[in-house]
PDB file of C-alpha atoms in Angstrom:
ATOM      1  CA  MET A   1      22.274   1.417   1.302  1.00 43.00           C
ATOM      2  CA  PRO A   2      21.257  -2.145   0.322  1.00 48.00           C
ATOM      3  CA  THR A   3      18.139  -2.697  -1.736  1.00 57.00           C
ATOM      4  CA  MET A   4      15.481  -5.269  -0.980  1.00 66.00           C
ATOM      5  CA  ALA A   5      14.791  -8.478  -2.830  1.00 74.00           C
ATOM      6  CA  ALA A   6      11.884  -8.553  -5.259  1.00 75.00           C
ATOM      7  CA  TRP A   7       9.969 -11.061  -3.124  1.00 80.00           C
ATOM      8  CA  THR A   8      10.255  -8.718  -0.119  1.00 84.00           C
ATOM      9  CA  ARG A   9       8.786  -5.850  -2.116  1.00 84.00           C
ATOM     10  CA  ALA A  10       6.040  -8.087  -3.501  1.00 85.00           C
ATOM     11  CA  PHE A  11       5.146  -9.380  -0.028  1.00 90.00           C
ATOM     12  CA  GLY A  12       5.051  -5.859   1.376  1.00 91.00           C
ATOM     13  CA  PHE A  13       2.813  -4.455  -1.349  1.00 91.00           C
ATOM     14  CA  ASP A  14       0.560  -7.492  -1.100  1.00 93.00           C
ATOM     15  CA  TYR A  15       0.203  -7.010   2.652  1.00 95.00           C
ATOM     16  CA  LEU A  16      -0.493  -3.297   2.203  1.00 96.00           C
ATOM     17  CA  ALA A  17      -3.141  -4.120  -0.394  1.00 94.00           C
ATOM     18  CA  TYR A  18      -4.817  -6.549   1.997  1.00 95.00           C
ATOM     19  CA  ALA A  19      -4.737  -4.095   4.907  1.00 97.00           C
ATOM     20  CA  TRP A  20      -6.283  -1.245   2.921  1.00 96.00           C
ATOM     21  CA  LEU A  21      -8.883  -3.459   1.240  1.00 95.00           C
ATOM     22  CA  GLU A  22      -9.855  -5.878   4.007  1.00 94.00           C
ATOM     23  CA  GLY A  23      -8.558  -4.441   7.266  1.00 96.00           C
ATOM     24  CA  PRO A  24      -5.950  -5.352   9.903  1.00 97.00           C
ATOM     25  CA  LEU A  25      -4.280  -8.748   9.476  1.00 96.00           C
ATOM     26  CA  ARG A  26      -2.098 -10.488  12.048  1.00 97.00           C
ATOM     27  CA  LEU A  27       0.511 -12.299   9.978  1.00 96.00           C
ATOM     28  CA  HIS A  28       1.729 -15.664  11.230  1.00 95.00           C
ATOM     29  CA  GLU A  29       5.231 -15.470  12.683  1.00 96.00           C
ATOM     30  CA  ASP A  30       6.511 -17.844   9.986  1.00 95.00           C
ATOM     31  CA  ALA A  31       5.656 -15.172   7.425  1.00 95.00           C
ATOM     32  CA  LEU A  32       6.325 -12.072   9.527  1.00 94.00           C
ATOM     33  CA  GLU A  33       9.774 -12.945  10.870  1.00 95.00           C
ATOM     34  CA  PRO A  34      11.685 -13.474   7.581  1.00 93.00           C
ATOM     35  CA  TRP A  35       9.956 -10.460   6.056  1.00 92.00           C
ATOM     36  CA  VAL A  36      10.912  -8.017   8.819  1.00 92.00           C
ATOM     37  CA  GLU A  37      14.428  -9.461   8.903  1.00 92.00           C
ATOM     38  CA  ASP A  38      14.827  -8.620   5.237  1.00 90.00           C
ATOM     39  CA  ILE A  39      13.389  -5.131   5.783  1.00 89.00           C
ATOM     40  CA  ALA A  40      15.930  -4.622   8.579  1.00 91.00           C
ATOM     41  CA  ARG A  41      18.799  -4.978   6.107  1.00 88.00           C
ATOM     42  CA  TRP A  42      17.457  -1.891   4.355  1.00 83.00           C
ATOM     43  CA  ASP A  43      15.834   0.090   7.194  1.00 87.00           C
ATOM     44  CA  PRO A  44      16.091  -1.257  10.768  1.00 91.00           C
ATOM     45  CA  GLU A  45      13.740   1.372  12.189  1.00 91.00           C
ATOM     46  CA  LEU A  46      11.005   0.591   9.655  1.00 89.00           C
ATOM     47  CA  SER A  47      11.464  -3.105  10.374  1.00 91.00           C
ATOM     48  CA  ARG A  48      10.851  -2.491  14.087  1.00 93.00           C
ATOM     49  CA  GLN A  49       7.803  -0.358  13.359  1.00 91.00           C
ATOM     50  CA  VAL A  50       6.245  -2.969  11.096  1.00 92.00           C
ATOM     51  CA  ALA A  51       6.909  -5.863  13.458  1.00 95.00           C
ATOM     52  CA  GLY A  52       5.537  -3.881  16.384  1.00 95.00           C
ATOM     53  CA  ALA A  53       2.418  -2.850  14.482  1.00 94.00           C
ATOM     54  CA  VAL A  54       1.558  -6.369  13.335  1.00 96.00           C
ATOM     55  CA  ARG A  55       2.255  -7.935  16.722  1.00 97.00           C
ATOM     56  CA  ALA A  56       0.207  -5.230  18.442  1.00 96.00           C
ATOM     57  CA  LEU A  57      -2.854  -7.011  17.045  1.00 97.00           C
ATOM     58  CA  ASP A  58      -2.235  -9.724  19.669  1.00 97.00           C
ATOM     59  CA  ASP A  59      -3.568  -7.212  22.207  1.00 97.00           C
ATOM     60  CA  PRO A  60      -7.397  -7.296  22.030  1.00 97.00           C
ATOM     61  CA  ALA A  61      -7.609  -3.589  22.824  1.00 97.00           C
ATOM     62  CA  GLU A  62      -5.133  -2.645  20.064  1.00 97.00           C
ATOM     63  CA  SER A  63      -6.894  -4.975  17.640  1.00 97.00           C
ATOM     64  CA  GLU A  64     -10.214  -3.300  18.396  1.00 98.00           C
ATOM     65  CA  VAL A  65      -8.717   0.153  17.824  1.00 98.00           C
ATOM     66  CA  ALA A  66      -7.163  -1.003  14.539  1.00 98.00           C
ATOM     67  CA  THR A  67     -10.488  -2.356  13.266  1.00 98.00           C
ATOM     68  CA  ARG A  68     -12.351   0.756  14.357  1.00 97.00           C
ATOM     69  CA  GLU A  69      -9.818   3.045  12.670  1.00 97.00           C
ATOM     70  CA  PHE A  70     -10.026   1.000   9.469  1.00 97.00           C
ATOM     71  CA  HIS A  71     -13.776   1.542   9.303  1.00 96.00           C
ATOM     72  CA  ARG A  72     -13.598   5.174  10.419  1.00 95.00           C
ATOM     73  CA  CYS A  73     -10.622   6.483   8.457  1.00 95.00           C
ATOM     74  CA  ILE A  74     -10.313   4.173   5.441  1.00 95.00           C
ATOM     75  CA  GLN A  75     -13.512   2.332   4.603  1.00 94.00           C
ATOM     76  CA  VAL A  76     -16.556   4.432   5.520  1.00 93.00           C
ATOM     77  CA  PRO A  77     -16.735   8.068   4.303  1.00 92.00           C
ATOM     78  CA  ILE A  78     -17.550   9.701   7.625  1.00 90.00           C
ATOM     79  CA  PRO A  79     -17.084  13.491   7.340  1.00 90.00           C
ATOM     80  CA  GLY A  80     -14.161  14.751   9.395  1.00 90.00           C
ATOM     81  CA  GLN A  81     -12.814  11.272  10.084  1.00 92.00           C
ATOM     82  CA  TYR A  82     -12.356   9.655   6.676  1.00 95.00           C
ATOM     83  CA  VAL A  83      -9.374  10.251   4.393  1.00 96.00           C
ATOM     84  CA  PRO A  84     -10.277   9.256   0.816  1.00 96.00           C
ATOM     85  CA  PRO A  85      -7.727   6.596  -0.234  1.00 97.00           C
ATOM     86  CA  TYR A  86      -7.893   7.578  -3.901  1.00 96.00           C
ATOM     87  CA  ALA A  87      -5.089   9.126  -5.916  1.00 96.00           C
ATOM     88  CA  SER A  88      -7.480  11.373  -7.837  1.00 95.00           C
ATOM     89  CA  VAL A  89      -8.667  13.082  -4.648  1.00 95.00           C
ATOM     90  CA  HIS A  90      -5.086  14.067  -3.857  1.00 95.00           C
ATOM     91  CA  LEU A  91      -3.898  14.817  -7.397  1.00 94.00           C
ATOM     92  CA  ASP A  92      -6.837  16.080  -9.455  1.00 89.00           C
ATOM     93  CA  ALA A  93      -7.737  19.744  -8.993  1.00 87.00           C
ATOM     94  CA  SER A  94     -11.416  18.784  -8.856  1.00 86.00           C
ATOM     95  CA  LYS A  95     -10.692  16.234  -6.072  1.00 88.00           C
ATOM     96  CA  SER A  96     -13.299  13.982  -7.651  1.00 88.00           C
ATOM     97  CA  LEU A  97     -13.177  10.342  -8.718  1.00 91.00           C
ATOM     98  CA  TRP A  98     -13.074   9.139 -12.313  1.00 92.00           C
ATOM     99  CA  GLY A  99     -11.235  12.144 -13.651  1.00 91.00           C
ATOM    100  CA  ALA A 100      -7.978  12.144 -15.597  1.00 92.00           C
ATOM    101  CA  VAL A 101      -5.955  10.476 -12.821  1.00 93.00           C
ATOM    102  CA  THR A 102      -8.432   7.623 -12.375  1.00 93.00           C
ATOM    103  CA  ARG A 103      -8.594   7.003 -16.108  1.00 93.00           C
ATOM    104  CA  GLN A 104      -4.786   6.961 -16.373  1.00 91.00           C
ATOM    105  CA  VAL A 105      -4.469   4.420 -13.562  1.00 92.00           C
ATOM    106  CA  LEU A 106      -7.138   2.241 -15.151  1.00 91.00           C
ATOM    107  CA  SER A 107      -5.241   2.297 -18.441  1.00 90.00           C
ATOM    108  CA  TRP A 108      -2.137   0.920 -16.667  1.00 86.00           C
ATOM    109  CA  TYR A 109      -4.195  -1.923 -15.241  1.00 85.00           C
ATOM    110  CA  ASP A 110      -5.707  -2.696 -18.619  1.00 84.00           C
ATOM    111  CA  GLU A 111      -2.255  -2.804 -20.222  1.00 81.00           C
ATOM    112  CA  ALA A 112      -1.046  -5.254 -17.560  1.00 75.00           C
ATOM    113  CA  GLY A 113      -4.214  -7.362 -17.550  1.00 74.00           C
ATOM    114  CA  LEU A 114      -5.161  -6.568 -13.943  1.00 75.00           C
ATOM    115  CA  ASP A 115      -8.772  -7.479 -13.208  1.00 74.00           C
ATOM    116  CA  TRP A 116     -10.117  -4.217 -11.797  1.00 76.00           C
ATOM    117  CA  VAL A 117     -13.707  -5.446 -12.174  1.00 75.00           C
ATOM    118  CA  GLY A 118     -12.876  -8.370  -9.892  1.00 69.00           C
ATOM    119  CA  HIS A 119     -11.595  -5.989  -7.231  1.00 67.00           C
ATOM    120  CA  SER A 120     -14.601  -3.703  -7.489  1.00 68.00           C
ATOM    121  CA  SER A 121     -17.088  -6.566  -7.149  1.00 72.00           C
ATOM    122  CA  ARG A 122     -15.249  -8.070  -4.173  1.00 82.00           C
ATOM    123  CA  TYR A 123     -14.906  -4.749  -2.358  1.00 84.00           C
ATOM    124  CA  PRO A 124     -18.091  -2.746  -3.029  1.00 84.00           C
ATOM    125  CA  TRP A 125     -16.829   0.188  -0.955  1.00 86.00           C
ATOM    126  CA  VAL A 126     -13.919   0.637  -3.401  1.00 90.00           C
ATOM    127  CA  ARG A 127     -15.373   3.123  -5.851  1.00 90.00           C
ATOM    128  CA  ALA A 128     -12.509   3.649  -8.310  1.00 92.00           C
ATOM    129  CA  PRO A 129      -9.370   1.848  -9.534  1.00 92.00           C
ATOM    130  CA  ASP A 130      -7.019   4.460  -8.072  1.00 94.00           C
ATOM    131  CA  HIS A 131      -7.767   3.241  -4.523  1.00 95.00           C
ATOM    132  CA  ILE A 132      -4.475   2.746  -2.664  1.00 95.00           C
ATOM    133  CA  GLY A 133      -5.276  -0.902  -1.954  1.00 94.00           C
ATOM    134  CA  VAL A 134      -5.771  -1.674  -5.636  1.00 92.00           C
ATOM    135  CA  GLU A 135      -2.661   0.270  -6.625  1.00 91.00           C
ATOM    136  CA  CYS A 136      -0.647  -1.708  -4.069  1.00 92.00           C
ATOM    137  CA  ALA A 137      -2.083  -4.951  -5.466  1.00 89.00           C
ATOM    138  CA  PHE A 138      -0.886  -3.886  -8.908  1.00 86.00           C
ATOM    139  CA  ALA A 139       2.592  -3.045  -7.582  1.00 86.00           C
ATOM    140  CA  ALA A 140       2.679  -6.429  -5.818  1.00 85.00           C
ATOM    141  CA  GLU A 141       2.000  -8.167  -9.125  1.00 82.00           C
ATOM    142  CA  LEU A 142       4.896  -6.302 -10.759  1.00 79.00           C
ATOM    143  CA  TRP A 143       7.333  -7.337  -8.036  1.00 78.00           C
ATOM    144  CA  ALA A 144       5.983 -10.909  -7.863  1.00 79.00           C
ATOM    145  CA  ALA A 145       6.633 -11.302 -11.581  1.00 74.00           C
ATOM    146  CA  ALA A 146      10.212 -10.131 -11.046  1.00 66.00           C
ATOM    147  CA  SER A 147      10.626 -12.460  -8.074  1.00 63.00           C
ATOM    148  CA  ASP A 148       9.389 -15.452 -10.062  1.00 61.00           C
ATOM    149  CA  GLY A 149      11.835 -14.725 -12.835  1.00 57.00           C
ATOM    150  CA  GLU A 150       9.067 -13.929 -15.300  1.00 52.00           C
ATOM    151  CA  HIS A 151      10.873 -10.670 -15.961  1.00 50.00           C
ATOM    152  CA  ALA A 152      14.533  -9.944 -15.342  1.00 45.00           C
ATOM    153  CA  GLU A 153      13.596  -6.840 -13.400  1.00 46.00           C
ATOM    154  CA  VAL A 154      10.660  -4.553 -12.800  1.00 45.00           C
ATOM    155  CA  ASP A 155      10.290  -2.163 -15.701  1.00 54.00           C
ATOM    156  CA  PRO A 156      12.192   0.918 -14.474  1.00 40.00           C
ATOM    157  CA  ASP A 157      10.075   3.094 -16.752  1.00 45.00           C
ATOM    158  CA  HIS A 158       6.775   2.102 -15.167  1.00 62.00           C
ATOM    159  CA  VAL A 159       5.342   5.405 -14.031  1.00 68.00           C
ATOM    160  CA  LEU A 160       3.138   3.928 -11.285  1.00 71.00           C
ATOM    161  CA  VAL A 161       6.226   2.805  -9.362  1.00 66.00           C
ATOM    162  CA  ALA A 162       8.548   5.612 -10.427  1.00 67.00           C
ATOM    163  CA  GLY A 163       6.276   8.601 -10.151  1.00 82.00           C
ATOM    164  CA  HIS A 164       2.598   8.057  -9.444  1.00 90.00           C
ATOM    165  CA  LEU A 165       2.691   6.437  -5.986  1.00 91.00           C
ATOM    166  CA  PRO A 166       5.495   8.691  -4.684  1.00 91.00           C
ATOM    167  CA  GLU A 167       3.573  11.734  -5.899  1.00 92.00           C
ATOM    168  CA  TRP A 168       0.398  11.241  -3.883  1.00 95.00           C
ATOM    169  CA  VAL A 169       1.033   8.740  -1.067  1.00 95.00           C
ATOM    170  CA  PRO A 170       2.998  11.167   1.185  1.00 94.00           C
ATOM    171  CA  ARG A 171       0.043  13.580   1.218  1.00 94.00           C
ATOM    172  CA  TYR A 172      -2.398  10.788   1.951  1.00 97.00           C
ATOM    173  CA  VAL A 173      -0.223   9.296   4.700  1.00 96.00           C
ATOM    174  CA  ALA A 174       0.155  12.662   6.429  1.00 96.00           C
ATOM    175  CA  GLU A 175      -3.624  13.076   6.592  1.00 96.00           C
ATOM    176  CA  VAL A 176      -4.216   9.557   7.919  1.00 97.00           C
ATOM    177  CA  ARG A 177      -1.508   9.869  10.561  1.00 96.00           C
ATOM    178  CA  ALA A 178      -3.169  13.044  11.851  1.00 96.00           C
ATOM    179  CA  LEU A 179      -6.309  11.028  12.641  1.00 96.00           C
ATOM    180  CA  VAL A 180      -5.183   7.611  13.902  1.00 96.00           C
ATOM    181  CA  VAL A 181      -3.825   6.794  17.356  1.00 95.00           C
ATOM    182  CA  GLY A 182      -3.450   3.008  17.361  1.00 96.00           C
ATOM    183  CA  SER A 183      -0.140   1.251  16.822  1.00 95.00           C
ATOM    184  CA  TYR A 184      -1.331  -0.719  13.813  1.00 97.00           C
ATOM    185  CA  TRP A 185      -2.210   2.100  11.425  1.00 97.00           C
ATOM    186  CA  LEU A 186       0.681   4.260  12.559  1.00 95.00           C
ATOM    187  CA  GLY A 187       2.911   1.339  11.624  1.00 93.00           C
ATOM    188  CA  MET A 188       1.117   0.609   8.364  1.00 95.00           C
ATOM    189  CA  THR A 189       1.276   4.212   7.197  1.00 95.00           C
ATOM    190  CA  ALA A 190       5.019   4.178   7.955  1.00 92.00           C
ATOM    191  CA  LEU A 191       5.317   0.995   5.913  1.00 92.00           C
ATOM    192  CA  LEU A 192       3.323   2.484   3.031  1.00 94.00           C
ATOM    193  CA  GLN A 193       5.509   5.597   3.030  1.00 92.00           C
ATOM    194  CA  GLY A 194       8.693   3.529   3.188  1.00 88.00           C
ATOM    195  CA  TRP A 195       7.620   1.118   0.470  1.00 87.00           C
ATOM    196  CA  VAL A 196       6.701   3.890  -1.927  1.00 86.00           C
ATOM    197  CA  SER A 197       9.930   5.803  -1.238  1.00 82.00           C
ATOM    198  CA  GLU A 198      12.081   2.690  -1.618  1.00 69.00           C
ATOM    199  CA  GLY A 199      10.340   1.722  -4.830  1.00 51.00           C
ATOM    200  CA  ALA A 200      11.039   5.120  -6.353  1.00 43.00           C
ATOM    201  CA  LEU A 201      14.663   4.952  -5.174  1.00 44.00           C
ATOM    202  CA  GLN A 202      15.127   1.519  -6.738  1.00 48.00           C
ATOM    203  CA  VAL A 203      13.745   2.745 -10.050  1.00 40.00           C
ATOM    204  CA  ALA A 204      16.107   5.736  -9.980  1.00 35.00           C
ATOM    205  CA  GLU A 205      19.064   3.453  -9.295  1.00 38.00           C
ATOM    206  CA  ALA A 206      18.061   1.166 -12.149  1.00 35.00           C
ATOM    207  CA  ARG A 207      17.963   4.112 -14.539  1.00 36.00           C
ATOM    208  CA  ILE A 208      21.393   5.373 -13.430  1.00 30.00           C
ATOM    209  CA  SER A 209      23.002   1.962 -13.748  1.00 34.00           C
TER     210      SER A 209
END
């Protein structure tokens, strides 16, 4: 199975970060088309899902559902409708923020120079650095650096890509998919699952080679 270019991974994680932090975004076709074409070389079905989800926002009714589901399931902690988008809730036994998992994620950001404080001030509803949107922003920076040639390749030993995201995202995605009905978030959760799985696979391949 072919692997994706670094810029494709960076673009995907950046888009996922935006969606989970700011809400549904209809990409311009000039950006969407080459991206989904590159995804198709790796996973044609995921490429179709992503293109369909983004273009569904052209329908006012679908766009309204996508915005409503963002507020209901991702942004506002409404009991019975909200799925906490924090790694610690899905990994820590206490299911509380700012435990061992949150502190570990924050240490990775600090090591890489990621401005968590900037994210928290811009998005006041993001209560901890292990929010999926912030983690995706961090992953996007790793892949963007590789794409720009700043590093020869993404560090295959980086545990956020190799182990952390694949450990908790599948559980989170399953819970979100049980609550949403609109095309956009069904497509975005498929993209999130695929991106995390592909990232882990790429790291494994790098270690073997």
